[in-house]
CSV table of C-alpha atoms in Angstrom, one decimal:
chain,number,residue,atom,x,y,z
A,28,MET,CA,-56.0,86.6,-114.0
A,29,ASP,CA,-59.8,86.5,-112.2
A,30,GLU,CA,-60.7,84.0,-114.8
A,31,ALA,CA,-57.5,81.8,-113.8
A,32,ILE,CA,-58.6,81.7,-110.4
A,33,ALA,CA,-62.4,80.6,-111.4
A,34,LEU,CA,-61.0,77.9,-113.3
A,35,ALA,CA,-58.3,77.2,-110.7
A,36,SER,CA,-60.6,75.1,-107.7
A,37,GLY,CA,-62.0,72.9,-110.7
A,38,ALA,CA,-58.5,71.8,-112.0
A,39,LEU,CA,-57.0,71.3,-108.8
A,40,ALA,CA,-59.9,68.6,-107.8
A,41,SER,CA,-59.0,66.6,-111.4
A,42,ALA,CA,-55.3,66.9,-111.1
A,43,ALA,CA,-55.6,65.6,-107.4
A,44,GLY,CA,-54.7,62.0,-108.6
A,45,ASP,CA,-51.6,63.1,-111.0
A,46,ARG,CA,-49.3,65.0,-109.0
A,47,ALA,CA,-45.8,64.3,-109.1
A,48,PRO,CA,-44.7,61.4,-106.9
A,49,HIS,CA,-42.0,62.5,-104.3
A,50,SER,CA,-38.9,62.1,-105.2
A,51,ALA,CA,-36.2,59.5,-103.9
A,52,ARG,CA,-34.0,59.9,-101.1
A,53,ALA,CA,-30.9,62.6,-102.3
A,54,THR,CA,-27.5,62.9,-100.4
A,55,ALA,CA,-27.2,61.6,-96.9
A,56,HIS,CA,-27.0,63.8,-94.0
A,57,SER,CA,-23.0,65.0,-93.7
A,58,GLY,CA,-22.6,64.3,-90.5
A,59,GLU,CA,-21.1,61.8,-89.0
A,60,ALA,CA,-23.7,58.7,-87.9
A,61,GLU,CA,-24.0,57.4,-84.5
A,62,HIS,CA,-23.9,53.5,-84.4
A,63,HIS,CA,-26.7,52.0,-82.9
A,64,GLY,CA,-25.2,49.7,-79.8
A,65,HIS,CA,-26.6,49.0,-76.4
A,66,GLN,CA,-29.8,48.0,-77.4
A,67,ALA,CA,-31.3,47.3,-73.8
A,68,HIS,CA,-29.9,50.4,-73.1
A,69,GLN,CA,-31.4,52.3,-75.9
A,70,ALA,CA,-35.0,50.4,-75.3
A,71,ALA,CA,-34.9,51.5,-72.0
A,72,HIS,CA,-35.3,54.7,-72.9
A,73,ALA,CA,-37.5,54.6,-75.6
A,74,ASP,CA,-39.8,52.1,-73.9
A,75,HIS,CA,-40.4,53.8,-70.9
A,76,GLU,CA,-42.6,56.5,-72.4
A,77,GLY,CA,-43.6,58.5,-69.3
A,78,GLU,CA,-46.7,59.4,-71.3
A,79,SER,CA,-49.4,57.9,-70.0
A,80,ALA,CA,-50.6,60.0,-67.4
A,81,GLY,CA,-49.0,63.5,-67.9
A,82,SER,CA,-47.7,63.6,-71.4
A,83,ARG,CA,-45.1,66.3,-70.2
A,84,GLU,CA,-41.9,67.4,-71.0
A,85,GLY,CA,-40.9,67.2,-67.6
A,86,PRO,CA,-38.5,65.5,-65.3
A,87,SER,CA,-40.4,62.0,-65.1
A,88,ALA,CA,-40.1,61.5,-68.8
A,89,GLY,CA,-36.4,62.4,-69.5
A,90,SER,CA,-35.2,60.4,-66.2
A,91,GLU,CA,-35.6,57.0,-68.1
A,92,GLN,CA,-33.0,54.5,-67.1
A,93,ALA,CA,-31.5,51.8,-68.8
A,94,GLY,CA,-32.4,48.2,-68.0
A,95,ARG,CA,-35.2,45.7,-69.3
A,96,PRO,CA,-37.4,47.0,-72.1
A,97,SER,CA,-41.2,47.4,-70.8
A,98,SER,CA,-44.1,45.8,-72.7
A,99,ASP,CA,-46.9,44.2,-71.7
A,100,PRO,CA,-47.1,43.5,-68.0
A,101,PRO,CA,-46.7,39.4,-66.9
A,102,PRO,CA,-49.9,37.8,-65.8
A,103,GLY,CA,-51.3,39.4,-62.5
A,104,HIS,CA,-49.4,42.7,-62.7
A,105,THR,CA,-51.2,45.4,-61.8
A,106,THR,CA,-49.3,48.8,-62.8
A,107,HIS,CA,-51.6,49.5,-65.6
A,108,THR,CA,-54.9,50.7,-64.7
A,109,THR,CA,-58.1,49.6,-66.4
A,110,LYS,CA,-58.7,53.0,-68.3
A,111,GLN,CA,-54.6,52.9,-69.6
A,112,ARG,CA,-55.4,49.3,-70.4
A,113,HIS,CA,-58.2,50.3,-72.5
A,114,ASP,CA,-56.5,53.6,-73.9
A,115,ARG,CA,-54.1,51.2,-75.5
A,116,HIS,CA,-56.2,48.5,-76.7
A,117,SER,CA,-58.7,51.4,-78.2
A,118,ALA,CA,-55.9,53.2,-80.0
A,119,THR,CA,-55.9,53.9,-84.0
A,120,PRO,CA,-53.1,52.0,-85.6
A,121,TRP,CA,-50.4,54.1,-86.8
A,122,PRO,CA,-51.0,53.9,-90.6
A,123,GLU,CA,-54.8,54.1,-90.4
A,124,ALA,CA,-54.5,57.2,-88.0
A,125,ARG,CA,-52.3,59.1,-91.0
A,126,ALA,CA,-55.6,57.8,-93.4
A,127,ILE,CA,-58.0,59.5,-91.2
A,128,ALA,CA,-55.8,62.8,-90.8
A,129,ALA,CA,-56.0,62.8,-94.4
A,130,ARG,CA,-59.3,62.0,-95.3
A,131,ALA,CA,-60.4,64.7,-92.1
A,132,ALA,CA,-58.7,67.5,-94.4
A,133,ARG,CA,-60.6,66.0,-97.6
A,134,SER,CA,-63.8,66.8,-95.8
A,135,VAL,CA,-62.8,70.3,-95.5
A,136,SER,CA,-64.2,73.0,-97.8
A,137,PRO,CA,-61.3,73.8,-100.2
A,138,PRO,CA,-60.1,77.4,-100.2
A,139,ALA,CA,-60.5,79.5,-102.8
A,140,PRO,CA,-57.3,80.0,-104.9
A,141,VAL,CA,-55.1,83.3,-104.4
A,142,PRO,CA,-52.8,85.1,-107.1
A,143,VAL,CA,-49.7,85.7,-105.6
A,144,PRO,CA,-46.8,87.5,-106.8
A,145,LEU,CA,-44.1,85.5,-108.2
A,146,GLU,CA,-41.7,86.8,-105.3
A,147,ALA,CA,-44.3,85.3,-102.6
A,148,ALA,CA,-45.3,82.1,-104.1
A,149,LEU,CA,-42.4,79.7,-103.6
A,150,GLY,CA,-43.5,76.9,-101.4
A,151,LEU,CA,-47.3,77.1,-102.5
A,152,VAL,CA,-48.6,75.0,-105.1
A,153,LEU,CA,-50.3,75.8,-108.4
A,154,ALA,CA,-54.2,76.0,-108.4
A,155,ALA,CA,-54.7,76.1,-111.8
A,156,PRO,CA,-52.3,75.2,-114.8
A,157,LEU,CA,-49.2,77.0,-115.6
A,158,THR,CA,-49.9,77.5,-119.6
A,159,ALA,CA,-47.5,79.1,-122.1
A,160,LEU,CA,-48.3,82.9,-122.0
A,161,THR,CA,-46.0,83.5,-125.2
A,162,ASP,CA,-43.8,81.3,-127.4
A,163,LEU,CA,-40.4,80.1,-125.9
A,164,PRO,CA,-38.5,81.1,-127.0
A,165,SER,CA,-40.8,84.1,-128.9
A,166,PHE,CA,-38.2,84.8,-131.3
A,167,ASP,CA,-35.4,83.1,-133.3
A,168,SER,CA,-32.3,83.4,-131.0
A,169,SER,CA,-28.4,82.9,-131.1
A,170,ALA,CA,-27.4,80.2,-128.7
A,171,MET,CA,-23.8,81.1,-128.8
A,172,ASP,CA,-22.0,83.9,-129.1
A,173,GLY,CA,-20.5,83.9,-132.6
A,174,TRP,CA,-21.5,84.9,-136.1
A,175,ALA,CA,-24.5,84.5,-138.0
A,176,VAL,CA,-24.3,83.4,-141.4
A,177,ALA,CA,-26.2,83.3,-144.7
A,178,GLY,CA,-25.3,80.9,-147.4
A,179,PRO,CA,-21.7,78.9,-148.1
A,180,GLY,CA,-18.3,80.7,-146.4
A,181,PRO,CA,-16.4,82.1,-146.7
A,182,TRP,CA,-18.3,85.0,-145.4
A,183,ASP,CA,-17.6,89.2,-145.4
A,184,VAL,CA,-18.4,90.1,-142.0
A,185,ARG,CA,-20.3,93.5,-141.6
A,186,ALA,CA,-18.8,96.1,-139.3
A,187,ASP,CA,-21.8,96.3,-136.7
A,188,GLY,CA,-23.2,93.4,-134.6
A,189,ILE,CA,-26.2,92.2,-133.0
A,190,LEU,CA,-26.4,92.4,-129.4
A,191,ALA,CA,-29.1,90.8,-126.8
A,192,GLY,CA,-32.6,92.7,-126.3
A,193,HIS,CA,-32.5,94.7,-129.5
A,194,GLU,CA,-34.8,95.3,-132.5
A,195,GLU,CA,-34.9,92.6,-135.5
A,196,PRO,CA,-31.9,93.5,-137.1
A,197,GLU,CA,-31.3,93.9,-141.1
A,198,GLN,CA,-31.4,90.6,-143.1
A,199,LEU,CA,-27.8,89.3,-144.4
A,200,ASP,CA,-27.3,88.3,-147.7
A,201,ASP,CA,-25.8,85.0,-149.1
A,202,GLY,CA,-21.8,85.3,-148.1
A,203,GLU,CA,-22.5,87.4,-145.7
A,204,ALA,CA,-21.7,87.5,-141.5
A,205,VAL,CA,-22.4,89.3,-138.6
A,206,ARG,CA,-20.8,89.1,-135.1
A,207,ILE,CA,-24.2,88.0,-132.5
A,208,ALA,CA,-24.4,87.5,-129.1
A,209,THR,CA,-26.0,84.4,-127.2
A,210,GLY,CA,-29.7,85.4,-126.6
A,211,ALA,CA,-29.5,88.1,-129.8
A,212,ARG,CA,-32.2,87.6,-132.4
A,213,VAL,CA,-30.8,85.9,-135.3
A,214,PRO,CA,-31.4,87.8,-139.0
A,215,GLY,CA,-34.1,86.2,-141.0
A,216,ASP,CA,-32.0,84.6,-144.1
A,217,ALA,CA,-29.2,83.6,-141.8
A,218,THR,CA,-28.3,80.0,-142.6
A,219,ALA,CA,-27.1,79.0,-138.8
A,220,VAL,CA,-24.5,80.5,-136.0
A,221,VAL,CA,-21.0,79.8,-136.4
A,222,ARG,CA,-19.5,79.5,-132.3
A,223,THR,CA,-16.7,82.0,-131.7
A,224,GLU,CA,-13.8,79.0,-131.1
A,225,HIS,CA,-15.3,77.5,-134.8
A,226,GLY,CA,-14.8,80.5,-136.6
A,227,ARG,CA,-11.4,82.3,-137.8
A,228,LEU,CA,-10.5,85.7,-139.4
A,229,ASP,CA,-8.3,86.0,-142.4
A,230,ASP,CA,-5.9,89.2,-143.1
A,231,LYS,CA,-8.6,90.5,-145.3
A,232,GLY,CA,-11.2,90.0,-142.2
A,233,ARG,CA,-13.3,87.5,-144.6
A,234,LEU,CA,-14.8,84.8,-141.9
A,235,HIS,CA,-13.9,81.2,-142.7
A,236,ALA,CA,-15.4,78.3,-140.6
A,237,GLN,CA,-13.0,75.8,-138.9
A,238,ARG,CA,-15.2,72.6,-139.2
A,239,GLU,CA,-18.8,71.9,-141.4
A,240,VAL,CA,-21.6,74.3,-141.0
A,241,VAL,CA,-25.0,72.5,-140.9
A,242,PRO,CA,-28.1,74.7,-141.3
A,243,GLY,CA,-30.1,75.6,-138.6
A,244,GLN,CA,-26.8,74.9,-136.2
A,245,ASP,CA,-26.7,77.2,-132.6
A,246,ILE,CA,-29.8,78.6,-133.7
A,247,ARG,CA,-32.6,78.3,-131.1
A,248,PRO,CA,-35.7,78.7,-133.1
A,249,ARG,CA,-38.9,80.3,-132.5
A,250,GLY,CA,-41.2,78.0,-130.0
A,251,GLN,CA,-39.0,75.0,-129.5
A,252,GLU,CA,-39.4,74.7,-125.6
A,253,CYS,CA,-43.5,75.9,-126.3
A,254,ARG,CA,-46.3,77.3,-128.1
A,255,THR,CA,-48.7,80.0,-126.5
A,256,GLY,CA,-51.4,78.0,-124.7
A,257,ASP,CA,-49.2,74.9,-124.1
A,258,GLN,CA,-49.7,73.6,-120.8
A,259,LEU,CA,-46.5,73.6,-118.9
A,260,LEU,CA,-47.3,72.4,-115.3
A,261,PRO,CA,-50.2,70.9,-114.3
A,262,PRO,CA,-52.3,72.1,-110.7
A,263,GLY,CA,-51.0,70.7,-107.8
A,264,THR,CA,-47.5,71.4,-108.7
A,265,LEU,CA,-45.1,72.4,-106.2
A,266,VAL,CA,-43.9,76.1,-106.3
A,267,THR,CA,-39.8,75.7,-106.1
A,268,PRO,CA,-37.3,78.2,-107.6
A,269,ALA,CA,-37.2,76.2,-111.1
A,270,VAL,CA,-41.0,76.8,-111.4
A,271,LEU,CA,-40.8,80.5,-110.3
A,272,GLY,CA,-37.7,80.7,-113.3
A,273,LEU,CA,-40.3,79.2,-116.1
A,274,ALA,CA,-43.1,80.9,-115.0
A,275,ALA,CA,-41.2,84.5,-115.7
A,276,ALA,CA,-40.0,83.2,-118.6
A,277,ALA,CA,-43.5,81.6,-119.9
A,278,GLY,CA,-45.1,85.9,-118.9
A,279,TYR,CA,-46.1,85.6,-115.5
A,280,ASP,CA,-46.0,88.1,-112.7
A,281,GLU,CA,-48.3,86.2,-110.1
A,282,LEU,CA,-49.3,82.7,-110.1
A,283,VAL,CA,-52.5,81.3,-108.8
A,284,THR,CA,-52.3,78.9,-105.9
A,285,VAL,CA,-53.7,77.3,-103.3
A,286,PRO,CA,-53.2,79.5,-99.8
A,287,ARG,CA,-51.4,77.8,-97.0
A,288,PRO,CA,-53.8,76.7,-94.3
A,289,ARG,CA,-53.6,78.5,-91.3
A,290,VAL,CA,-52.2,76.8,-88.0
A,291,ASP,CA,-52.3,78.4,-84.3
A,292,VAL,CA,-50.1,76.7,-81.8
A,293,LEU,CA,-51.0,76.6,-78.2
A,294,VAL,CA,-48.2,75.3,-76.0
A,295,LEU,CA,-49.5,74.2,-72.7
A,296,GLY,CA,-47.4,73.9,-69.1
A,297,ASP,CA,-47.0,75.9,-65.9
A,298,GLU,CA,-43.7,74.1,-65.7
A,299,LEU,CA,-41.8,75.8,-69.2
A,300,LEU,CA,-39.6,78.5,-69.0
A,301,THR,CA,-38.6,80.3,-72.3
A,302,GLU,CA,-35.1,81.6,-71.8
A,303,GLY,CA,-32.4,80.9,-69.5
A,304,ARG,CA,-31.7,77.4,-67.4
A,305,PRO,CA,-33.6,74.9,-66.2
A,306,ARG,CA,-34.3,75.9,-62.7
A,307,ASP,CA,-36.2,74.6,-59.6
A,308,GLY,CA,-38.1,72.0,-61.0
A,309,LEU,CA,-39.1,74.1,-64.3
A,310,ILE,CA,-37.7,73.1,-67.6
A,311,ARG,CA,-36.8,75.0,-70.7
A,312,ASP,CA,-40.2,74.8,-74.0
A,313,ALA,CA,-38.5,73.1,-76.4
A,314,LEU,CA,-41.5,73.0,-78.9
A,315,GLY,CA,-42.2,76.7,-79.0
A,316,PRO,CA,-39.1,77.4,-80.7
A,317,MET,CA,-39.4,74.3,-82.6
A,318,LEU,CA,-43.1,74.0,-83.7
A,319,PRO,CA,-43.6,77.2,-86.0
A,320,PRO,CA,-40.6,76.5,-88.3
A,321,TRP,CA,-41.6,72.9,-88.6
A,322,LEU,CA,-45.1,74.0,-89.5
A,323,ARG,CA,-43.7,76.2,-92.2
A,324,ALA,CA,-41.9,73.4,-93.8
A,325,LEU,CA,-44.9,71.6,-93.7
A,326,GLY,CA,-46.8,74.2,-95.7
A,327,ALA,CA,-48.6,76.1,-92.9
A,328,ASP,CA,-49.1,79.7,-92.1
A,329,VAL,CA,-48.4,79.8,-88.1
A,330,VAL,CA,-51.0,82.4,-87.1
A,331,SER,CA,-49.9,82.6,-83.3
A,332,SER,CA,-47.8,80.8,-81.2
A,333,ARG,CA,-49.1,80.9,-77.7
A,334,ARG,CA,-48.1,80.0,-74.0
A,335,LEU,CA,-51.1,79.3,-71.8
A,336,GLY,CA,-50.1,76.9,-68.9
A,337,ASP,CA,-52.2,74.5,-67.6
A,338,ASP,CA,-55.5,76.9,-67.7
A,339,ALA,CA,-58.7,75.2,-68.6
A,340,GLU,CA,-60.8,78.2,-68.9
A,341,ALA,CA,-57.7,80.1,-71.3
A,342,LEU,CA,-57.4,76.8,-73.2
A,343,TYR,CA,-61.3,76.7,-73.7
A,344,SER,CA,-61.2,80.5,-74.9
A,345,ALA,CA,-58.2,80.2,-77.4
A,346,ILE,CA,-60.1,77.2,-78.9
A,347,SER,CA,-63.4,78.6,-79.5
A,348,THR,CA,-62.1,81.7,-80.8
A,349,SER,CA,-59.9,80.6,-82.9
A,350,ASP,CA,-60.5,81.0,-87.0
A,351,ALA,CA,-57.4,78.6,-87.6
A,352,ASP,CA,-57.8,75.6,-90.1
A,353,LEU,CA,-55.8,73.8,-87.7
A,354,ILE,CA,-55.1,74.3,-83.9
A,355,LEU,CA,-51.9,72.5,-82.7
A,356,THR,CA,-51.8,71.9,-78.7
A,357,THR,CA,-48.5,70.4,-76.7
A,358,GLY,CA,-49.0,68.5,-73.7
A,359,GLY,CA,-52.2,67.6,-71.7
A,360,THR,CA,-53.3,65.2,-74.0
A,361,ALA,CA,-53.6,62.2,-71.3
A,362,ALA,CA,-55.7,61.8,-68.0
A,363,GLY,CA,-53.4,63.6,-65.5
A,364,PRO,CA,-55.1,66.1,-63.1
A,365,VAL,CA,-54.2,69.3,-65.6
A,366,ASP,CA,-54.5,67.6,-68.4
A,367,HIS,CA,-57.2,69.6,-70.0
A,368,VAL,CA,-57.3,68.7,-73.7
A,369,HIS,CA,-60.3,66.0,-73.5
A,370,PRO,CA,-62.1,67.8,-71.3
A,371,THR,CA,-61.9,70.7,-73.1
A,372,LEU,CA,-63.0,69.3,-76.2
A,373,SER,CA,-66.1,67.4,-75.0
A,374,ARG,CA,-67.1,71.1,-73.5
A,375,LEU,CA,-67.0,72.3,-76.9
A,376,GLY,CA,-69.0,69.5,-78.3
A,377,ALA,CA,-65.6,68.6,-80.7
A,378,GLU,CA,-65.7,65.5,-82.7
A,379,LEU,CA,-63.1,63.1,-81.5
A,380,LEU,CA,-61.4,61.5,-84.4
A,381,VAL,CA,-58.2,59.6,-83.6
A,382,ASN,CA,-57.9,59.1,-79.7
A,383,GLY,CA,-54.6,57.9,-79.6
A,384,VAL,CA,-52.2,56.3,-81.9
A,385,LYS,CA,-50.3,52.7,-81.6
A,386,VAL,CA,-47.0,54.3,-82.1
A,387,ARG,CA,-43.8,54.7,-80.0
A,388,PRO,CA,-43.2,57.6,-78.7
A,389,GLY,CA,-46.2,59.9,-78.8
A,390,HIS,CA,-49.4,57.2,-78.5
A,391,PRO,CA,-51.3,59.8,-76.5
A,392,MET,CA,-52.2,62.3,-79.2
A,393,LEU,CA,-55.3,63.1,-80.5
A,394,LEU,CA,-57.2,64.2,-83.7
A,395,ALA,CA,-60.4,66.2,-83.1
A,396,ARG,CA,-62.9,67.9,-85.5
A,397,THR,CA,-63.8,71.0,-83.6
A,398,LYS,CA,-65.8,73.0,-86.0
A,399,GLU,CA,-66.7,72.3,-89.3
A,400,ASN,CA,-63.3,73.7,-91.6
A,401,GLN,CA,-61.2,73.4,-88.0
A,402,HIS,CA,-59.4,71.0,-86.9
A,403,LEU,CA,-57.3,70.4,-83.7
A,404,VAL,CA,-54.4,67.7,-82.8
A,405,GLY,CA,-53.0,67.7,-79.7
A,406,LEU,CA,-49.8,66.7,-79.6
A,407,PRO,CA,-47.6,64.9,-76.2
A,408,GLY,CA,-45.7,67.5,-74.2
A,409,ASN,CA,-42.8,65.0,-74.4
A,410,PRO,CA,-40.4,66.4,-77.3
A,411,LEU,CA,-39.7,63.5,-79.6
A,412,ALA,CA,-43.2,62.3,-79.3
A,413,ALA,CA,-44.7,65.5,-80.2
A,414,VAL,CA,-42.7,65.1,-83.5
A,415,SER,CA,-44.1,62.0,-83.7
A,416,GLY,CA,-47.6,63.5,-83.4
A,417,LEU,CA,-46.5,66.4,-85.7
A,418,LEU,CA,-45.7,63.6,-88.3
A,419,THR,CA,-48.1,61.1,-87.8
A,420,LEU,CA,-51.4,63.5,-87.6
A,421,ALA,CA,-50.8,67.0,-88.4
A,422,GLU,CA,-48.2,66.3,-91.3
A,423,PRO,CA,-51.2,64.8,-93.6
A,424,LEU,CA,-53.7,66.8,-92.8
A,425,LEU,CA,-51.5,70.1,-93.6
A,426,ARG,CA,-50.6,68.4,-96.9
A,427,VAL,CA,-53.8,67.8,-98.2
A,428,LEU,CA,-55.3,71.6,-97.1
A,429,ALA,CA,-52.0,72.9,-98.7
A,430,GLY,CA,-53.1,70.9,-102.2
A,431,GLN,CA,-49.4,69.3,-101.8
A,432,ALA,CA,-49.3,65.5,-103.4
A,433,PRO,CA,-48.5,62.7,-101.0
A,434,PRO,CA,-44.8,61.6,-100.8
A,435,GLU,CA,-44.3,58.2,-102.8
A,436,PRO,CA,-43.4,55.9,-99.9
A,437,TYR,CA,-40.1,54.5,-100.3
A,438,THR,CA,-37.8,51.8,-97.8
A,439,VAL,CA,-34.5,51.5,-96.8
A,440,PRO,CA,-32.8,48.4,-95.0
A,441,VAL,CA,-31.9,49.3,-91.6
A,442,ARG,CA,-27.9,48.9,-91.0
A,443,ASP,CA,-28.7,47.4,-87.4
A,444,ALA,CA,-31.2,45.5,-85.4
A,445,VAL,CA,-33.7,48.5,-84.1
A,446,HIS,CA,-35.6,47.5,-80.8
A,447,GLY,CA,-39.7,47.7,-81.1
A,448,HIS,CA,-42.5,47.7,-78.9
A,449,PRO,CA,-44.4,44.2,-78.8
A,450,HIS,CA,-47.5,46.0,-80.3
A,451,ASP,CA,-47.1,49.4,-81.6
A,452,THR,CA,-45.0,51.2,-84.6
A,453,ARG,CA,-42.0,52.9,-83.7
A,454,LEU,CA,-40.3,56.0,-85.2
A,455,VAL,CA,-36.4,56.1,-84.6
A,456,PRO,CA,-34.4,58.7,-85.9
A,457,VAL,CA,-31.7,57.4,-88.7
A,458,VAL,CA,-29.1,59.4,-90.7
A,459,ILE,CA,-28.9,57.5,-94.3
A,460,ARG,CA,-24.8,55.9,-95.0
A,461,ALA,CA,-24.9,54.0,-98.7
A,462,ASP,CA,-28.6,53.2,-98.8
A,463,ARG,CA,-28.4,51.7,-95.7
A,464,ALA,CA,-30.7,53.4,-92.7
A,465,VAL,CA,-27.9,53.7,-89.5
A,466,PRO,CA,-30.6,54.2,-86.0
A,467,LEU,CA,-29.3,56.9,-83.8
A,468,HIS,CA,-29.0,57.3,-79.9
A,469,TYR,CA,-31.2,59.2,-77.6
A,470,TYR,CA,-34.9,58.3,-79.1
A,471,GLY,CA,-36.5,58.8,-75.6
A,472,PRO,CA,-39.7,60.4,-76.0
A,473,ALA,CA,-38.3,63.3,-73.9
A,474,MET,CA,-35.0,63.4,-76.0
A,475,LEU,CA,-34.4,65.9,-79.3
A,476,ARG,CA,-30.6,65.0,-79.8
A,477,GLY,CA,-31.0,62.1,-82.0
A,478,ILE,CA,-33.4,63.7,-84.3
A,479,ALA,CA,-31.6,66.8,-84.4
A,480,GLY,CA,-28.7,65.4,-86.2
A,481,ALA,CA,-31.2,63.1,-88.5
A,482,ASP,CA,-32.1,62.7,-91.8
A,483,ALA,CA,-35.4,60.9,-91.7
A,484,LEU,CA,-37.6,58.9,-88.8
A,485,ALA,CA,-37.7,54.9,-89.6
A,486,VAL,CA,-40.9,53.2,-89.2
A,487,VAL,CA,-40.4,50.2,-87.4
A,488,PRO,CA,-42.7,47.6,-87.5
A,489,PRO,CA,-44.2,45.8,-83.9
A,490,GLY,CA,-41.5,43.7,-83.0
A,491,GLY,CA,-38.5,45.4,-84.4
A,492,ALA,CA,-36.0,45.2,-87.2
A,493,GLN,CA,-33.5,42.8,-88.0
A,494,PRO,CA,-29.8,44.5,-89.4
A,495,GLY,CA,-30.7,44.1,-93.7
A,496,GLN,CA,-34.8,44.4,-93.0
A,497,SER,CA,-36.4,47.4,-95.1
A,498,VAL,CA,-38.3,49.5,-93.4
A,499,GLU,CA,-40.6,52.8,-94.6
A,500,ILE,CA,-38.8,56.0,-94.4
A,501,LEU,CA,-40.5,59.3,-93.2
A,502,ASP,CA,-38.1,62.4,-94.8
A,503,LEU,CA,-37.3,65.1,-92.5
A,504,PRO,CA,-38.4,68.3,-94.6
A,505,TRP,CA,-35.1,70.1,-94.8
A,506,ALA,CA,-33.0,66.7,-95.4
A,507,LEU,CA,-33.1,66.9,-99.0
A,508,SER,CA,-32.4,70.1,-100.2
A,509,GLY,CA,-31.4,72.5,-97.2
A,510,ILE,CA,-33.0,74.3,-94.2
A,511,GLY,CA,-34.7,76.7,-97.2
A,512,VAL,CA,-37.0,74.1,-97.9
A,513,CYS,CA,-38.9,75.8,-95.0
A,514,PHE,CA,-40.0,78.8,-97.5
A,515,THR,CA,-39.7,81.0,-94.8
């Protein structure tokens, strides 16, 4: 195993471009789709971001009102400050922001591969090739219950039988047969296996075949699947239940894997409650319960999840003392009186890689390099805006750190027209119905009702999408195969 670990880092690098692509969509979400009507109403919810000053989950973010979609102000309109205008125009385009996040992760020194017991390897990525430690099968075995026979029939049947898991049986003479179970060793001179349903015993106990017997039929020859030393899977392969089964069959007790990237989650905001109903101007923290399992679904190990409130010194201390690969903050990414993320990053001497993204919701998100091998993703505080930031900046970075292959982009036509922002990409929750993406209601930045019933997010280009227009789809990590894909 030590030798395998030593070879793993180089094997991973050589396999980075050869990993299996992400499969196309599976069966659509089972819930009933919501019709995407009332476009003006939805547009108002989605465009009134409430993110320019607070990036909070507060009441202002959840009180969008129906009406005319907001866009660029008309000439002479003075609602936007000069700084807000500058931020909007200097923000990074959505595809470029995702590419920057992936490149940032590739600049990090790769972690040392680690051996992990099979029972703990689910959801990790192979850091070394999976090579067969034995022939599969390791001996000639019966593929069916029936009789092992030698020579032409009819055959005299031995009194004893052969069961799976026993030592090599006595050889057969021509004209002899012996009862055999599936998986049992086949006698050395056996011609074939006659299935139970294809044989008949006469009144003298002799076996007669009821159809032609072809030499070698229903015998699994040694090495049929692989020979010792064959490469079964390349490095970079995601360990699924089937991979665990193959590894066990090939003789493995543990696998050499890429360790999960370690994440610290820092939830900011004095207005957040951790239990009970919203009251007295306070609101429930939706991100604290949501982000850790979502991060685990993306292949991360959540080391801690802490509430810091709006305390600049606590934020500085938490970031400066963290040894995680990624620090994730929620809220505080704009320029309000309690938005401490930017000043804290400046105080730490962090390198700001992405400062705002041309995407709705979520445009105040950011990505910074805080240490040589550490990054920080600042998410907006509004829940759906935070999801947007998670999938825009955290997902590409974590995927590379975890050694996972990038998903293969694919598109699906939208069933209904989707309102778009004049200049920015929009991420809209959808369900897939009959190879069509059906946009859901409730996709304002403070809303989780739409994405809670979604299969995916549709990447809507600036200007929107018309019925039948194909748009890129971002699958949610649990939508293809159930919540178990989180590997928790």
